[in-house]
PDB file of C-alpha atoms in Angstrom:
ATOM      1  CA  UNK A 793      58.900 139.454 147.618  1.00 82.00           C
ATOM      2  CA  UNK A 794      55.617 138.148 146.481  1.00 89.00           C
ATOM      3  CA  UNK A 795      52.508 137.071 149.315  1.00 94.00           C
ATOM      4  CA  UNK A 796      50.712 134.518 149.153  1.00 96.00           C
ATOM      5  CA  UNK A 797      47.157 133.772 151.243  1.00 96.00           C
ATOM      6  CA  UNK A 798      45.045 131.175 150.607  1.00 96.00           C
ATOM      7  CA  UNK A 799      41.841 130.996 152.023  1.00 97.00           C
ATOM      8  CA  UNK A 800      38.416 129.056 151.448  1.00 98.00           C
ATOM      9  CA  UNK A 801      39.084 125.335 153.090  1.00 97.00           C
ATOM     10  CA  UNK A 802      36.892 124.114 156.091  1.00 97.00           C
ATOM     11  CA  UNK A 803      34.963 120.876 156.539  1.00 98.00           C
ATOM     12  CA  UNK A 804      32.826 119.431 153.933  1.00 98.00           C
ATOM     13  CA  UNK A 805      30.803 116.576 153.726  1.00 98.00           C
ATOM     14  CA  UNK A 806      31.955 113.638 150.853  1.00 98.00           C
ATOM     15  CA  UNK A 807      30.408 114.289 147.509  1.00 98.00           C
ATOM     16  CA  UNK A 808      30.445 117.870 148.632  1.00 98.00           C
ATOM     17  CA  UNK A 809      32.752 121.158 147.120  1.00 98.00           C
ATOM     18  CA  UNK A 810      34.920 123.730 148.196  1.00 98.00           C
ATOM     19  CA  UNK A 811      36.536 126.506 145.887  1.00 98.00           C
ATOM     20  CA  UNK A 812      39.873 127.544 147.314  1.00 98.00           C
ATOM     21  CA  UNK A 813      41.249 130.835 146.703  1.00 98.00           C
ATOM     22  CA  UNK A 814      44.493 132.374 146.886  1.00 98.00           C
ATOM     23  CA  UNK A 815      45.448 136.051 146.462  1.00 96.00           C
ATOM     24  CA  UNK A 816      49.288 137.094 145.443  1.00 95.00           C
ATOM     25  CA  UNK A 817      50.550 140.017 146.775  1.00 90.00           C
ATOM     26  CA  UNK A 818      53.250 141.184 144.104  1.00 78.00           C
ATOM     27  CA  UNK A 819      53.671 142.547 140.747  1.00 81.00           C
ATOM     28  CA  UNK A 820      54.216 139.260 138.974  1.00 88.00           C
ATOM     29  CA  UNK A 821      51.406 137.266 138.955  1.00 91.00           C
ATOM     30  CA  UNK A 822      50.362 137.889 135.678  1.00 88.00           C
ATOM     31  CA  UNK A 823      53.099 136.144 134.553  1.00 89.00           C
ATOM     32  CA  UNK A 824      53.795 133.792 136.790  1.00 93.00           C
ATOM     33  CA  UNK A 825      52.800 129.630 136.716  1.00 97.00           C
ATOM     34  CA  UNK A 826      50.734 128.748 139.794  1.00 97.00           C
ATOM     35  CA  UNK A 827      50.019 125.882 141.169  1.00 98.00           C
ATOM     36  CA  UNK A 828      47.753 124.098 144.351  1.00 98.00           C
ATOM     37  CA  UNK A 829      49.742 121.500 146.375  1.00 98.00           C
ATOM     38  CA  UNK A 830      48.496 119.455 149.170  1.00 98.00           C
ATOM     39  CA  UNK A 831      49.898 117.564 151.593  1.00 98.00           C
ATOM     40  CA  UNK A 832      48.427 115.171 153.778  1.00 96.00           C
ATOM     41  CA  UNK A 833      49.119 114.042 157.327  1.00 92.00           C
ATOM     42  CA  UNK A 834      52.162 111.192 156.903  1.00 94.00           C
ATOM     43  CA  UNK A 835      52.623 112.055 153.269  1.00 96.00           C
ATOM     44  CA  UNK A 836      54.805 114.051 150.908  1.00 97.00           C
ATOM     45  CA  UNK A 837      53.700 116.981 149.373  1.00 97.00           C
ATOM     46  CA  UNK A 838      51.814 116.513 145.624  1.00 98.00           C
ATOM     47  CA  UNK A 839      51.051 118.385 143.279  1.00 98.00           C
ATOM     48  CA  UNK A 840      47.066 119.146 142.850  1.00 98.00           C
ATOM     49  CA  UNK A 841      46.685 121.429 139.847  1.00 98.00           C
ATOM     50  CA  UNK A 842      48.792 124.073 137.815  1.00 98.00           C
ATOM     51  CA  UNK A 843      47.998 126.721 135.411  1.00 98.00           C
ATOM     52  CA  UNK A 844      50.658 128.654 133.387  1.00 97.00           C
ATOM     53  CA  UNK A 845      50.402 132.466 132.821  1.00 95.00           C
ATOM     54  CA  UNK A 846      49.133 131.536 129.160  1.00 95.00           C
ATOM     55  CA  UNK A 847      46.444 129.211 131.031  1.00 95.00           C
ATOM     56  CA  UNK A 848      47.418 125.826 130.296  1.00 97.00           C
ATOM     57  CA  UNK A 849      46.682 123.534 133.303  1.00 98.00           C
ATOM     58  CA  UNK A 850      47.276 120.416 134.173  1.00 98.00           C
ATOM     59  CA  UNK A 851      46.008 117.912 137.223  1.00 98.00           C
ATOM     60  CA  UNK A 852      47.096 115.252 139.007  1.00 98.00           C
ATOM     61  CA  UNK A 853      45.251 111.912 138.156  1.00 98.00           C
ATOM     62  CA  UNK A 854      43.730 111.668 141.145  1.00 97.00           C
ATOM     63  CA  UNK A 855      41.619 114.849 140.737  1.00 98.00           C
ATOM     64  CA  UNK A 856      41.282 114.939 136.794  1.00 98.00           C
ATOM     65  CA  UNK A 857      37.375 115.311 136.278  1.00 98.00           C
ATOM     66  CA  UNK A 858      36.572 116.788 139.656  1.00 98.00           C
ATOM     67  CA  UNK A 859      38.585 119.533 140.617  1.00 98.00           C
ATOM     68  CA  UNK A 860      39.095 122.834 137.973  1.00 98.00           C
ATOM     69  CA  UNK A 861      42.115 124.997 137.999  1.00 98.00           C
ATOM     70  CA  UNK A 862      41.755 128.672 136.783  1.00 98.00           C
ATOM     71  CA  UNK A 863      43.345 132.108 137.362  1.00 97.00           C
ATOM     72  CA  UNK A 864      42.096 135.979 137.137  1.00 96.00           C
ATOM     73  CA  UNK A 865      44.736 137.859 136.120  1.00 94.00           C
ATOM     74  CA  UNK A 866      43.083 141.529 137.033  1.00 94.00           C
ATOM     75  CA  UNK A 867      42.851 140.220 141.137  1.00 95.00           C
ATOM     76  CA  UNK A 868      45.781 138.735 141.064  1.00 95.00           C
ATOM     77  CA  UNK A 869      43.913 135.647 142.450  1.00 97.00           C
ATOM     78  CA  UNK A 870      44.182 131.685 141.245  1.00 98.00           C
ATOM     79  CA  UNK A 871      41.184 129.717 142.586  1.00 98.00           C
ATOM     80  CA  UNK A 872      40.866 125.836 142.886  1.00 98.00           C
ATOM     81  CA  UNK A 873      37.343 124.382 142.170  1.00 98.00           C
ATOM     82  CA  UNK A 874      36.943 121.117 144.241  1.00 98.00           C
ATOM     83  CA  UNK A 875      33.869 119.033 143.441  1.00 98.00           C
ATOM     84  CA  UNK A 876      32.893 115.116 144.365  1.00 98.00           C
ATOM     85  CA  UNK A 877      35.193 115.623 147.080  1.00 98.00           C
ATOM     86  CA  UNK A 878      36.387 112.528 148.475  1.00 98.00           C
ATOM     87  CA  UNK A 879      37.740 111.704 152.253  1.00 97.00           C
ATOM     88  CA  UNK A 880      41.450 111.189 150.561  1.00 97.00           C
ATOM     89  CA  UNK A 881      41.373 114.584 149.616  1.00 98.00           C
ATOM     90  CA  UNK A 882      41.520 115.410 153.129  1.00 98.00           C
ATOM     91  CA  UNK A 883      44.987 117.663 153.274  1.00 98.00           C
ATOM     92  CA  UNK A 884      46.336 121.466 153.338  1.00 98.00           C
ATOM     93  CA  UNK A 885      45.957 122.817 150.444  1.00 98.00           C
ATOM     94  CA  UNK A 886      49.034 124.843 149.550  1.00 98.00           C
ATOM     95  CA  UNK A 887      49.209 127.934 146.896  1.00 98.00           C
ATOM     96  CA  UNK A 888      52.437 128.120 144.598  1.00 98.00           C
ATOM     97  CA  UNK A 889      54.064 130.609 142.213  1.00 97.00           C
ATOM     98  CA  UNK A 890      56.920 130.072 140.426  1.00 95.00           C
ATOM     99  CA  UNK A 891      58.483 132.466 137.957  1.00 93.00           C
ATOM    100  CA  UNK A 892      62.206 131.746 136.699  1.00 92.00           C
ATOM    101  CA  UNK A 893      64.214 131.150 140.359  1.00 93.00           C
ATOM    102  CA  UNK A 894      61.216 132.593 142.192  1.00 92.00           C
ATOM    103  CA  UNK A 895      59.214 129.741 144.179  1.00 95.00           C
ATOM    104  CA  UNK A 896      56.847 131.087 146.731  1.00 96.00           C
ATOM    105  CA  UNK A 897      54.084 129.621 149.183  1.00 97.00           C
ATOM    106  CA  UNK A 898      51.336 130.446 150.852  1.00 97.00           C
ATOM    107  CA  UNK A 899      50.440 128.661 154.562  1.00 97.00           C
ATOM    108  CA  UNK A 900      48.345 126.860 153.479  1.00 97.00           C
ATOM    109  CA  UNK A 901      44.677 126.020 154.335  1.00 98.00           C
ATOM    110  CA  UNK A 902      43.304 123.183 155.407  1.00 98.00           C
ATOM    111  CA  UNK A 903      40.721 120.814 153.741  1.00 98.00           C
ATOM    112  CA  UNK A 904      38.858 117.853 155.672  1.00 98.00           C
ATOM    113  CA  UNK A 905      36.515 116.115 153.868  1.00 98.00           C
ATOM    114  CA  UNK A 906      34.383 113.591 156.298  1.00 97.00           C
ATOM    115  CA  UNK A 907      30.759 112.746 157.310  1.00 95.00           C
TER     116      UNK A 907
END
């Protein structure tokens, strides 16, 4: 069983950044892909960012340029860099590790971006 807690959202103005953080619980991280979803109110869940355990990433279009995926192996922690943040980025941001059949999630944590 692997745990996953994200924490680091809150309010933030537009233009403004947030660095997201989530923290596995679990022997497999190190090998594991992760990967940020969000998921906004009336709206499917979408892929934000990923990053493989050999540190390839990859980004949705929407966030290419302003948001920075990257992963510290030795604290078991994968961190999402927001910056420009824009009010459509308003969502909860979900953590995600997949290795082979193994799919886990955090709760999630919640990002509002408004004036």
């Amino acid at each position: 069983q692997v745990q996953l807690v994200e924490s680091g959202g809150g309010l933030v103005q537009p233009g403004g950044s947030l660095r997201l953080s989530c923290a596995a619980a679990g022997s497999i991280f190190s090998i594991a892909t992760m990967g940020w979803y969000r998921q906004a109110p009336g709206k499917q869940r979408e892929l934000v960012a990923g990053i493989t355990s050999g540190g390839t990433t990859n980004y949705a279009d929407s966030v290419k340029g302003r948001f920075t995926i990257s992963r510290d192996n030795a604290k078991n922690t994968v961190y999402l860099q927001m910056n420009s943040l824009k009010p459509e980025d308003t969502a909860v941001y979900y953590c995600n590790l997949r290795h082979g059949v193994m799919n886990y999630w955090g709760k999630g944590t919640l990002v509002t971006v408004s004036s």
